[in-house]
Amino acid sequence: AQSVAQPEDQVNVAEGNPLTVKCTYSVSGNPYLFWYVQYPNRGLQFLLKYITGDNLVKGSYGFEAEFNKSQTSFHLKKPSALVSDSALYFCAVREYSSASKIIFGSGTRLSIRP
Amino acid sequence: EPEVTQTPSHQVTQMGQEVILRCVPISNHLYFYWYRQILGQKVEFLVSFYNNEISEKSEIFDDQFSVERPDGSNFTLKIRSTKLEDSAMYFCASSLEGQYNEQFFGPGTRLTVL
């Protein structure tokens, strides 16, 4: 079965510092990987995806993610954190056998201090 | 920018009552989904819908649940006889196509079953 793991419940970073939110995945075929962000009282917003091609994927709000097949990881990164980046971040994988179902990780709360 | 909308934002109901949660997906999208998030838990897939029929459903989506696209714009989730454990945030999502495209999520409906 496909799954994603987000090993950190919470990540704390000072504004201006680089941030990394970790994600590892387990799939039986080619992974289709996604990052979503959830702000308070809002739905999930799409940040970026990896389907194929370049291992470094760029997304919204200056975020990027690096696909690493050997480590089965898809960590979310940003060179310089903003206080407004504080939110709940979800890594997700599309099931190989499914045309539509997305499986979400448990989420990582990112807190950026001024 | 087009977005998925959901109504109501919060629904309170008595156990055993029927509820209908409503969604308006993005207008040119072809695939529609419902997910739920019980407080403090992962976002879980419920069902996907394409071409006026269910394309995939999870184990959670039992006979108490049904979905419908009654007209060209709305997509609804009905829970026939609500249980306490149905209390959750329900998210509607839509995508242009099923496999490679990201899903766009609505803000959610918080369902509270008393």
PDB file of C-alpha atoms in Angstrom:
ATOM      1  CA  ALA A   1       0.000   0.000   0.000  1.00  0.00           C
ATOM      2  CA  GLN A   2       1.120   3.531  -0.692  1.00  0.00           C
ATOM      3  CA  SER A   3       1.896   5.820   2.213  1.00  0.00           C
ATOM      4  CA  VAL A   4       3.652   9.004   3.205  1.00  0.00           C
ATOM      5  CA  ALA A   5       5.324   9.812   6.486  1.00  0.00           C
ATOM      6  CA  GLN A   6       5.991  13.223   7.949  1.00  0.00           C
ATOM      7  CA  PRO A   7       8.310  12.517  10.870  1.00  0.00           C
ATOM      8  CA  GLU A   8       8.004  15.943  12.502  1.00  0.00           C
ATOM      9  CA  ASP A   9       4.771  17.166  14.064  1.00  0.00           C
ATOM     10  CA  GLN A  10       6.215  20.645  14.421  1.00  0.00           C
ATOM     11  CA  VAL A  11       9.063  22.624  12.875  1.00  0.00           C
ATOM     12  CA  ASN A  12      10.177  25.933  14.337  1.00  0.00           C
ATOM     13  CA  VAL A  13      12.311  28.333  12.312  1.00  0.00           C
ATOM     14  CA  ALA A  14      13.390  31.946  12.714  1.00  0.00           C
ATOM     15  CA  GLU A  15      12.259  34.367  10.031  1.00  0.00           C
ATOM     16  CA  GLY A  16      14.860  34.713   7.293  1.00  0.00           C
ATOM     17  CA  ASN A  17      16.357  31.277   7.926  1.00  0.00           C
ATOM     18  CA  PRO A  18      15.995  28.374   5.501  1.00  0.00           C
ATOM     19  CA  LEU A  19      13.295  25.835   6.291  1.00  0.00           C
ATOM     20  CA  THR A  20      12.845  22.154   5.530  1.00  0.00           C
ATOM     21  CA  VAL A  21       9.731  20.068   6.113  1.00  0.00           C
ATOM     22  CA  LYS A  22      10.436  16.374   5.728  1.00  0.00           C
ATOM     23  CA  CYS A  23       8.448  13.753   3.874  1.00  0.00           C
ATOM     24  CA  THR A  24       9.195  10.159   2.946  1.00  0.00           C
ATOM     25  CA  TYR A  25       7.018   7.969   0.813  1.00  0.00           C
ATOM     26  CA  SER A  26       6.359   4.358   0.037  1.00  0.00           C
ATOM     27  CA  VAL A  27       4.867   3.360  -3.311  1.00  0.00           C
ATOM     28  CA  SER A  28       4.903   0.280  -5.478  1.00  0.00           C
ATOM     29  CA  GLY A  29       5.322   2.122  -8.766  1.00  0.00           C
ATOM     30  CA  ASN A  30       6.116   5.612  -9.973  1.00  0.00           C
ATOM     31  CA  PRO A  31       5.286   8.132  -7.270  1.00  0.00           C
ATOM     32  CA  TYR A  32       3.173  11.163  -7.928  1.00  0.00           C
ATOM     33  CA  LEU A  33       3.937  13.466  -5.000  1.00  0.00           C
ATOM     34  CA  PHE A  34       2.305  16.659  -3.784  1.00  0.00           C
ATOM     35  CA  TRP A  35       2.630  19.288  -1.093  1.00  0.00           C
ATOM     36  CA  TYR A  36      -0.380  21.134   0.253  1.00  0.00           C
ATOM     37  CA  VAL A  37      -0.624  23.890   2.870  1.00  0.00           C
ATOM     38  CA  GLN A  38      -3.527  24.567   5.216  1.00  0.00           C
ATOM     39  CA  TYR A  39      -3.976  27.943   6.848  1.00  0.00           C
ATOM     40  CA  PRO A  40      -6.360  28.299   9.823  1.00  0.00           C
ATOM     41  CA  ASN A  41     -10.018  27.942   8.802  1.00  0.00           C
ATOM     42  CA  ARG A  42      -9.034  27.448   5.176  1.00  0.00           C
ATOM     43  CA  GLY A  43      -9.000  24.494   2.831  1.00  0.00           C
ATOM     44  CA  LEU A  44      -5.912  22.772   1.522  1.00  0.00           C
ATOM     45  CA  GLN A  45      -3.966  24.838  -0.974  1.00  0.00           C
ATOM     46  CA  PHE A  46      -1.796  23.178  -3.590  1.00  0.00           C
ATOM     47  CA  LEU A  47       1.883  24.158  -3.411  1.00  0.00           C
ATOM     48  CA  LEU A  48       3.706  21.918  -5.852  1.00  0.00           C
ATOM     49  CA  LYS A  49       3.890  18.460  -7.378  1.00  0.00           C
ATOM     50  CA  TYR A  50       6.355  15.948  -8.748  1.00  0.00           C
ATOM     51  CA  ILE A  51       5.214  13.736 -11.591  1.00  0.00           C
ATOM     52  CA  THR A  52       8.354  13.165 -13.635  1.00  0.00           C
ATOM     53  CA  GLY A  53      11.454  14.997 -14.845  1.00  0.00           C
ATOM     54  CA  ASP A  54      13.564  17.405 -12.807  1.00  0.00           C
ATOM     55  CA  ASN A  55      14.103  16.283  -9.237  1.00  0.00           C
ATOM     56  CA  LEU A  56      13.875  19.868  -7.981  1.00  0.00           C
ATOM     57  CA  VAL A  57      10.341  21.143  -8.265  1.00  0.00           C
ATOM     58  CA  LYS A  58       9.440  24.786  -7.770  1.00  0.00           C
ATOM     59  CA  GLY A  59       6.052  25.840  -6.487  1.00  0.00           C
ATOM     60  CA  SER A  60       3.996  28.654  -5.046  1.00  0.00           C
ATOM     61  CA  TYR A  61       5.169  31.254  -2.509  1.00  0.00           C
ATOM     62  CA  GLY A  62       8.866  30.511  -3.109  1.00  0.00           C
ATOM     63  CA  PHE A  63       8.658  26.888  -1.978  1.00  0.00           C
ATOM     64  CA  GLU A  64      10.480  24.053  -3.672  1.00  0.00           C
ATOM     65  CA  ALA A  65      10.809  20.336  -3.079  1.00  0.00           C
ATOM     66  CA  GLU A  66      13.470  17.828  -3.934  1.00  0.00           C
ATOM     67  CA  PHE A  67      12.533  14.369  -5.107  1.00  0.00           C
ATOM     68  CA  ASN A  68      15.103  11.798  -4.030  1.00  0.00           C
ATOM     69  CA  LYS A  69      14.362   8.346  -5.345  1.00  0.00           C
ATOM     70  CA  SER A  70      17.147   6.532  -3.480  1.00  0.00           C
ATOM     71  CA  GLN A  71      16.030   7.968  -0.145  1.00  0.00           C
ATOM     72  CA  THR A  72      12.320   7.871  -1.082  1.00  0.00           C
ATOM     73  CA  SER A  73      12.005  11.436   0.127  1.00  0.00           C
ATOM     74  CA  PHE A  74      10.263  14.578  -1.059  1.00  0.00           C
ATOM     75  CA  HIS A  75      11.303  17.297   1.396  1.00  0.00           C
ATOM     76  CA  LEU A  76       9.778  20.753   1.161  1.00  0.00           C
ATOM     77  CA  LYS A  77      12.209  23.665   1.329  1.00  0.00           C
ATOM     78  CA  LYS A  78      12.363  27.416   1.253  1.00  0.00           C
ATOM     79  CA  PRO A  79      15.585  29.460   1.334  1.00  0.00           C
ATOM     80  CA  SER A  80      14.248  32.250   3.557  1.00  0.00           C
ATOM     81  CA  ALA A  81      11.215  31.748   5.811  1.00  0.00           C
ATOM     82  CA  LEU A  82       8.505  34.359   6.337  1.00  0.00           C
ATOM     83  CA  VAL A  83       6.230  34.658   9.360  1.00  0.00           C
ATOM     84  CA  SER A  84       3.331  34.277   6.932  1.00  0.00           C
ATOM     85  CA  ASP A  85       4.583  30.779   6.045  1.00  0.00           C
ATOM     86  CA  SER A  86       3.342  29.579   9.449  1.00  0.00           C
ATOM     87  CA  ALA A  87       0.724  26.931   8.665  1.00  0.00           C
ATOM     88  CA  LEU A  88       0.059  23.194   8.511  1.00  0.00           C
ATOM     89  CA  TYR A  89       1.851  21.408   5.661  1.00  0.00           C
ATOM     90  CA  PHE A  90       0.777  18.098   4.176  1.00  0.00           C
ATOM     91  CA  CYS A  91       2.776  15.806   1.958  1.00  0.00           C
ATOM     92  CA  ALA A  92       0.657  13.551  -0.257  1.00  0.00           C
ATOM     93  CA  VAL A  93       1.055  10.747  -2.767  1.00  0.00           C
ATOM     94  CA  ARG A  94      -1.183   9.567  -5.538  1.00  0.00           C
ATOM     95  CA  GLU A  95      -1.732   5.841  -5.388  1.00  0.00           C
ATOM     96  CA  TYR A  96      -0.183   4.080  -8.363  1.00  0.00           C
ATOM     97  CA  SER A  97      -3.230   1.877  -8.783  1.00  0.00           C
ATOM     98  CA  SER A  98      -5.632   4.737  -8.476  1.00  0.00           C
ATOM     99  CA  ALA A  99      -6.505   7.360 -11.021  1.00  0.00           C
ATOM    100  CA  SER A 100      -7.638   9.746  -8.383  1.00  0.00           C
ATOM    101  CA  LYS A 101      -7.143   8.890  -4.721  1.00  0.00           C
ATOM    102  CA  ILE A 102      -4.592  10.980  -2.841  1.00  0.00           C
ATOM    103  CA  ILE A 103      -3.091   9.743   0.419  1.00  0.00           C
ATOM    104  CA  PHE A 104      -2.054  12.439   2.851  1.00  0.00           C
ATOM    105  CA  GLY A 105       0.592  12.458   5.525  1.00  0.00           C
ATOM    106  CA  SER A 106      -0.233  13.419   9.073  1.00  0.00           C
ATOM    107  CA  GLY A 107       0.878  17.013   8.589  1.00  0.00           C
ATOM    108  CA  THR A 108       3.679  19.176   9.976  1.00  0.00           C
ATOM    109  CA  ARG A 109       2.957  22.422  11.735  1.00  0.00           C
ATOM    110  CA  LEU A 110       5.458  25.050  10.631  1.00  0.00           C
ATOM    111  CA  SER A 111       5.975  27.954  12.990  1.00  0.00           C
ATOM    112  CA  ILE A 112       8.094  30.916  11.922  1.00  0.00           C
ATOM    113  CA  ARG A 113       9.133  33.276  14.706  1.00  0.00           C
ATOM    114  CA  PRO A 114       9.899  36.920  13.945  1.00  0.00           C
TER     115      PRO A 114
ATOM    116  CA  GLU B   1      -8.686  32.920  -9.625  1.00  0.00           C
ATOM    117  CA  PRO B   2     -11.386  30.224  -9.731  1.00  0.00           C
ATOM    118  CA  GLU B   3     -11.919  28.299  -6.528  1.00  0.00           C
ATOM    119  CA  VAL B   4     -13.952  25.488  -5.039  1.00  0.00           C
ATOM    120  CA  THR B   5     -16.702  26.686  -2.721  1.00  0.00           C
ATOM    121  CA  GLN B   6     -18.579  24.755  -0.047  1.00  0.00           C
ATOM    122  CA  THR B   7     -21.737  25.389   1.942  1.00  0.00           C
ATOM    123  CA  PRO B   8     -22.486  25.519   4.760  1.00  0.00           C
ATOM    124  CA  SER B   9     -19.237  26.302   6.543  1.00  0.00           C
ATOM    125  CA  HIS B  10     -20.571  24.668   9.706  1.00  0.00           C
ATOM    126  CA  GLN B  11     -23.433  22.197  10.091  1.00  0.00           C
ATOM    127  CA  VAL B  12     -24.753  20.962  13.413  1.00  0.00           C
ATOM    128  CA  THR B  13     -27.126  18.008  13.382  1.00  0.00           C
ATOM    129  CA  GLN B  14     -28.645  15.425  15.665  1.00  0.00           C
ATOM    130  CA  MET B  15     -27.540  11.813  15.475  1.00  0.00           C
ATOM    131  CA  GLY B  16     -29.695   9.887  13.006  1.00  0.00           C
ATOM    132  CA  GLN B  17     -30.529  12.913  10.881  1.00  0.00           C
ATOM    133  CA  GLU B  18     -29.697  13.258   7.217  1.00  0.00           C
ATOM    134  CA  VAL B  19     -27.300  15.963   6.088  1.00  0.00           C
ATOM    135  CA  ILE B  20     -26.357  17.217   2.661  1.00  0.00           C
ATOM    136  CA  LEU B  21     -23.061  18.988   2.173  1.00  0.00           C
ATOM    137  CA  ARG B  22     -22.775  21.091  -0.923  1.00  0.00           C
ATOM    138  CA  CYS B  23     -19.870  21.992  -3.157  1.00  0.00           C
ATOM    139  CA  VAL B  24     -19.388  23.987  -6.317  1.00  0.00           C
ATOM    140  CA  PRO B  25     -16.258  22.707  -8.063  1.00  0.00           C
ATOM    141  CA  ILE B  26     -14.164  24.753 -10.468  1.00  0.00           C
ATOM    142  CA  SER B  27     -16.236  25.094 -13.611  1.00  0.00           C
ATOM    143  CA  ASN B  28     -14.081  23.350 -16.222  1.00  0.00           C
ATOM    144  CA  HIS B  29     -12.971  20.517 -13.927  1.00  0.00           C
ATOM    145  CA  LEU B  30     -14.089  16.993 -14.678  1.00  0.00           C
ATOM    146  CA  TYR B  31     -13.173  15.046 -11.535  1.00  0.00           C
ATOM    147  CA  PHE B  32     -14.712  15.639  -8.137  1.00  0.00           C
ATOM    148  CA  TYR B  33     -13.796  14.322  -4.722  1.00  0.00           C
ATOM    149  CA  TRP B  34     -14.787  14.286  -1.091  1.00  0.00           C
ATOM    150  CA  TYR B  35     -12.309  13.955   1.738  1.00  0.00           C
ATOM    151  CA  ARG B  36     -12.763  14.217   5.472  1.00  0.00           C
ATOM    152  CA  GLN B  37     -10.543  15.162   8.381  1.00  0.00           C
ATOM    153  CA  ILE B  38     -11.519  14.105  11.869  1.00  0.00           C
ATOM    154  CA  LEU B  39     -10.120  16.546  14.407  1.00  0.00           C
ATOM    155  CA  GLY B  40      -6.430  15.888  14.978  1.00  0.00           C
ATOM    156  CA  GLN B  41      -6.246  13.155  12.353  1.00  0.00           C
ATOM    157  CA  LYS B  42      -5.166  12.781   8.733  1.00  0.00           C
ATOM    158  CA  VAL B  43      -7.122  13.938   5.726  1.00  0.00           C
ATOM    159  CA  GLU B  44      -8.842  10.796   4.407  1.00  0.00           C
ATOM    160  CA  PHE B  45     -10.162  10.084   0.944  1.00  0.00           C
ATOM    161  CA  LEU B  46     -13.863   9.254   0.744  1.00  0.00           C
ATOM    162  CA  VAL B  47     -14.901   9.138  -2.898  1.00  0.00           C
ATOM    163  CA  SER B  48     -14.101  10.312  -6.404  1.00  0.00           C
ATOM    164  CA  PHE B  49     -16.657  11.037  -9.096  1.00  0.00           C
ATOM    165  CA  TYR B  50     -16.277  11.311 -12.840  1.00  0.00           C
ATOM    166  CA  ASN B  51     -18.674  11.290 -15.750  1.00  0.00           C
ATOM    167  CA  ASN B  52     -21.671  11.150 -13.410  1.00  0.00           C
ATOM    168  CA  GLU B  53     -20.595   8.088 -11.552  1.00  0.00           C
ATOM    169  CA  ILE B  54     -18.392   7.061  -8.653  1.00  0.00           C
ATOM    170  CA  SER B  55     -14.957   6.102  -9.959  1.00  0.00           C
ATOM    171  CA  GLU B  56     -13.462   5.107  -6.632  1.00  0.00           C
ATOM    172  CA  LYS B  57     -14.492   4.975  -2.980  1.00  0.00           C
ATOM    173  CA  SER B  58     -12.852   4.153   0.305  1.00  0.00           C
ATOM    174  CA  GLU B  59     -13.952   1.736   3.017  1.00  0.00           C
ATOM    175  CA  ILE B  60     -15.306   4.712   4.946  1.00  0.00           C
ATOM    176  CA  PHE B  61     -17.782   5.436   2.162  1.00  0.00           C
ATOM    177  CA  ASP B  62     -20.434   2.906   3.133  1.00  0.00           C
ATOM    178  CA  ASP B  63     -24.141   2.750   2.318  1.00  0.00           C
ATOM    179  CA  GLN B  64     -24.822   5.726   4.558  1.00  0.00           C
ATOM    180  CA  PHE B  65     -22.989   7.970   2.120  1.00  0.00           C
ATOM    181  CA  SER B  66     -23.971   9.025  -1.369  1.00  0.00           C
ATOM    182  CA  VAL B  67     -22.813  11.637  -3.844  1.00  0.00           C
ATOM    183  CA  GLU B  68     -24.617  13.391  -6.606  1.00  0.00           C
ATOM    184  CA  ARG B  69     -24.085  16.012  -9.248  1.00  0.00           C
ATOM    185  CA  PRO B  70     -27.670  17.226  -9.532  1.00  0.00           C
ATOM    186  CA  ASP B  71     -26.930  19.930 -12.097  1.00  0.00           C
ATOM    187  CA  GLY B  72     -23.995  21.325 -14.040  1.00  0.00           C
ATOM    188  CA  SER B  73     -22.409  23.078 -11.112  1.00  0.00           C
ATOM    189  CA  ASN B  74     -23.149  21.450  -7.753  1.00  0.00           C
ATOM    190  CA  PHE B  75     -21.623  18.337  -6.232  1.00  0.00           C
ATOM    191  CA  THR B  76     -23.185  17.028  -3.031  1.00  0.00           C
ATOM    192  CA  LEU B  77     -22.360  14.556  -0.297  1.00  0.00           C
ATOM    193  CA  LYS B  78     -25.301  13.075   1.580  1.00  0.00           C
ATOM    194  CA  ILE B  79     -25.045  11.233   4.848  1.00  0.00           C
ATOM    195  CA  ARG B  80     -28.310   9.380   5.374  1.00  0.00           C
ATOM    196  CA  SER B  81     -28.275   8.761   9.103  1.00  0.00           C
ATOM    197  CA  THR B  82     -25.485  10.578  10.850  1.00  0.00           C
ATOM    198  CA  LYS B  83     -23.479   9.036  13.661  1.00  0.00           C
ATOM    199  CA  LEU B  84     -21.370  10.745  16.298  1.00  0.00           C
ATOM    200  CA  GLU B  85     -18.227   9.513  14.557  1.00  0.00           C
ATOM    201  CA  ASP B  86     -19.209  11.351  11.367  1.00  0.00           C
ATOM    202  CA  SER B  87     -18.224  14.602  13.087  1.00  0.00           C
ATOM    203  CA  ALA B  88     -15.360  15.943  11.010  1.00  0.00           C
ATOM    204  CA  MET B  89     -14.305  18.565   8.514  1.00  0.00           C
ATOM    205  CA  TYR B  90     -15.447  17.558   5.038  1.00  0.00           C
ATOM    206  CA  PHE B  91     -13.485  18.846   2.073  1.00  0.00           C
ATOM    207  CA  CYS B  92     -14.634  18.885  -1.508  1.00  0.00           C
ATOM    208  CA  ALA B  93     -12.018  18.961  -4.260  1.00  0.00           C
ATOM    209  CA  SER B  94     -11.927  19.019  -8.034  1.00  0.00           C
ATOM    210  CA  SER B  95      -9.321  18.490 -10.731  1.00  0.00           C
ATOM    211  CA  LEU B  96      -9.088  18.987 -14.439  1.00  0.00           C
ATOM    212  CA  GLU B  97      -8.311  15.345 -14.999  1.00  0.00           C
ATOM    213  CA  GLY B  98      -7.722  12.384 -12.758  1.00  0.00           C
ATOM    214  CA  GLN B  99      -4.199  11.157 -12.775  1.00  0.00           C
ATOM    215  CA  TYR B 100      -1.597  13.899 -13.090  1.00  0.00           C
ATOM    216  CA  ASN B 101      -3.404  17.061 -12.154  1.00  0.00           C
ATOM    217  CA  GLU B 102      -3.427  18.528  -8.705  1.00  0.00           C
ATOM    218  CA  GLN B 103      -6.701  18.628  -6.838  1.00  0.00           C
ATOM    219  CA  PHE B 104      -8.078  21.978  -5.734  1.00  0.00           C
ATOM    220  CA  PHE B 105      -9.779  21.948  -2.355  1.00  0.00           C
ATOM    221  CA  GLY B 106     -12.636  23.945  -0.931  1.00  0.00           C
ATOM    222  CA  PRO B 107     -12.553  25.565   2.528  1.00  0.00           C
ATOM    223  CA  GLY B 108     -14.441  22.672   4.087  1.00  0.00           C
ATOM    224  CA  THR B 109     -17.679  22.110   5.996  1.00  0.00           C
ATOM    225  CA  ARG B 110     -17.364  21.379   9.671  1.00  0.00           C
ATOM    226  CA  LEU B 111     -19.994  18.763  10.556  1.00  0.00           C
ATOM    227  CA  THR B 112     -20.876  18.361  14.216  1.00  0.00           C
ATOM    228  CA  VAL B 113     -23.140  15.461  15.136  1.00  0.00           C
ATOM    229  CA  LEU B 114     -24.713  15.692  18.601  1.00  0.00           C
TER     230      LEU B 114
END
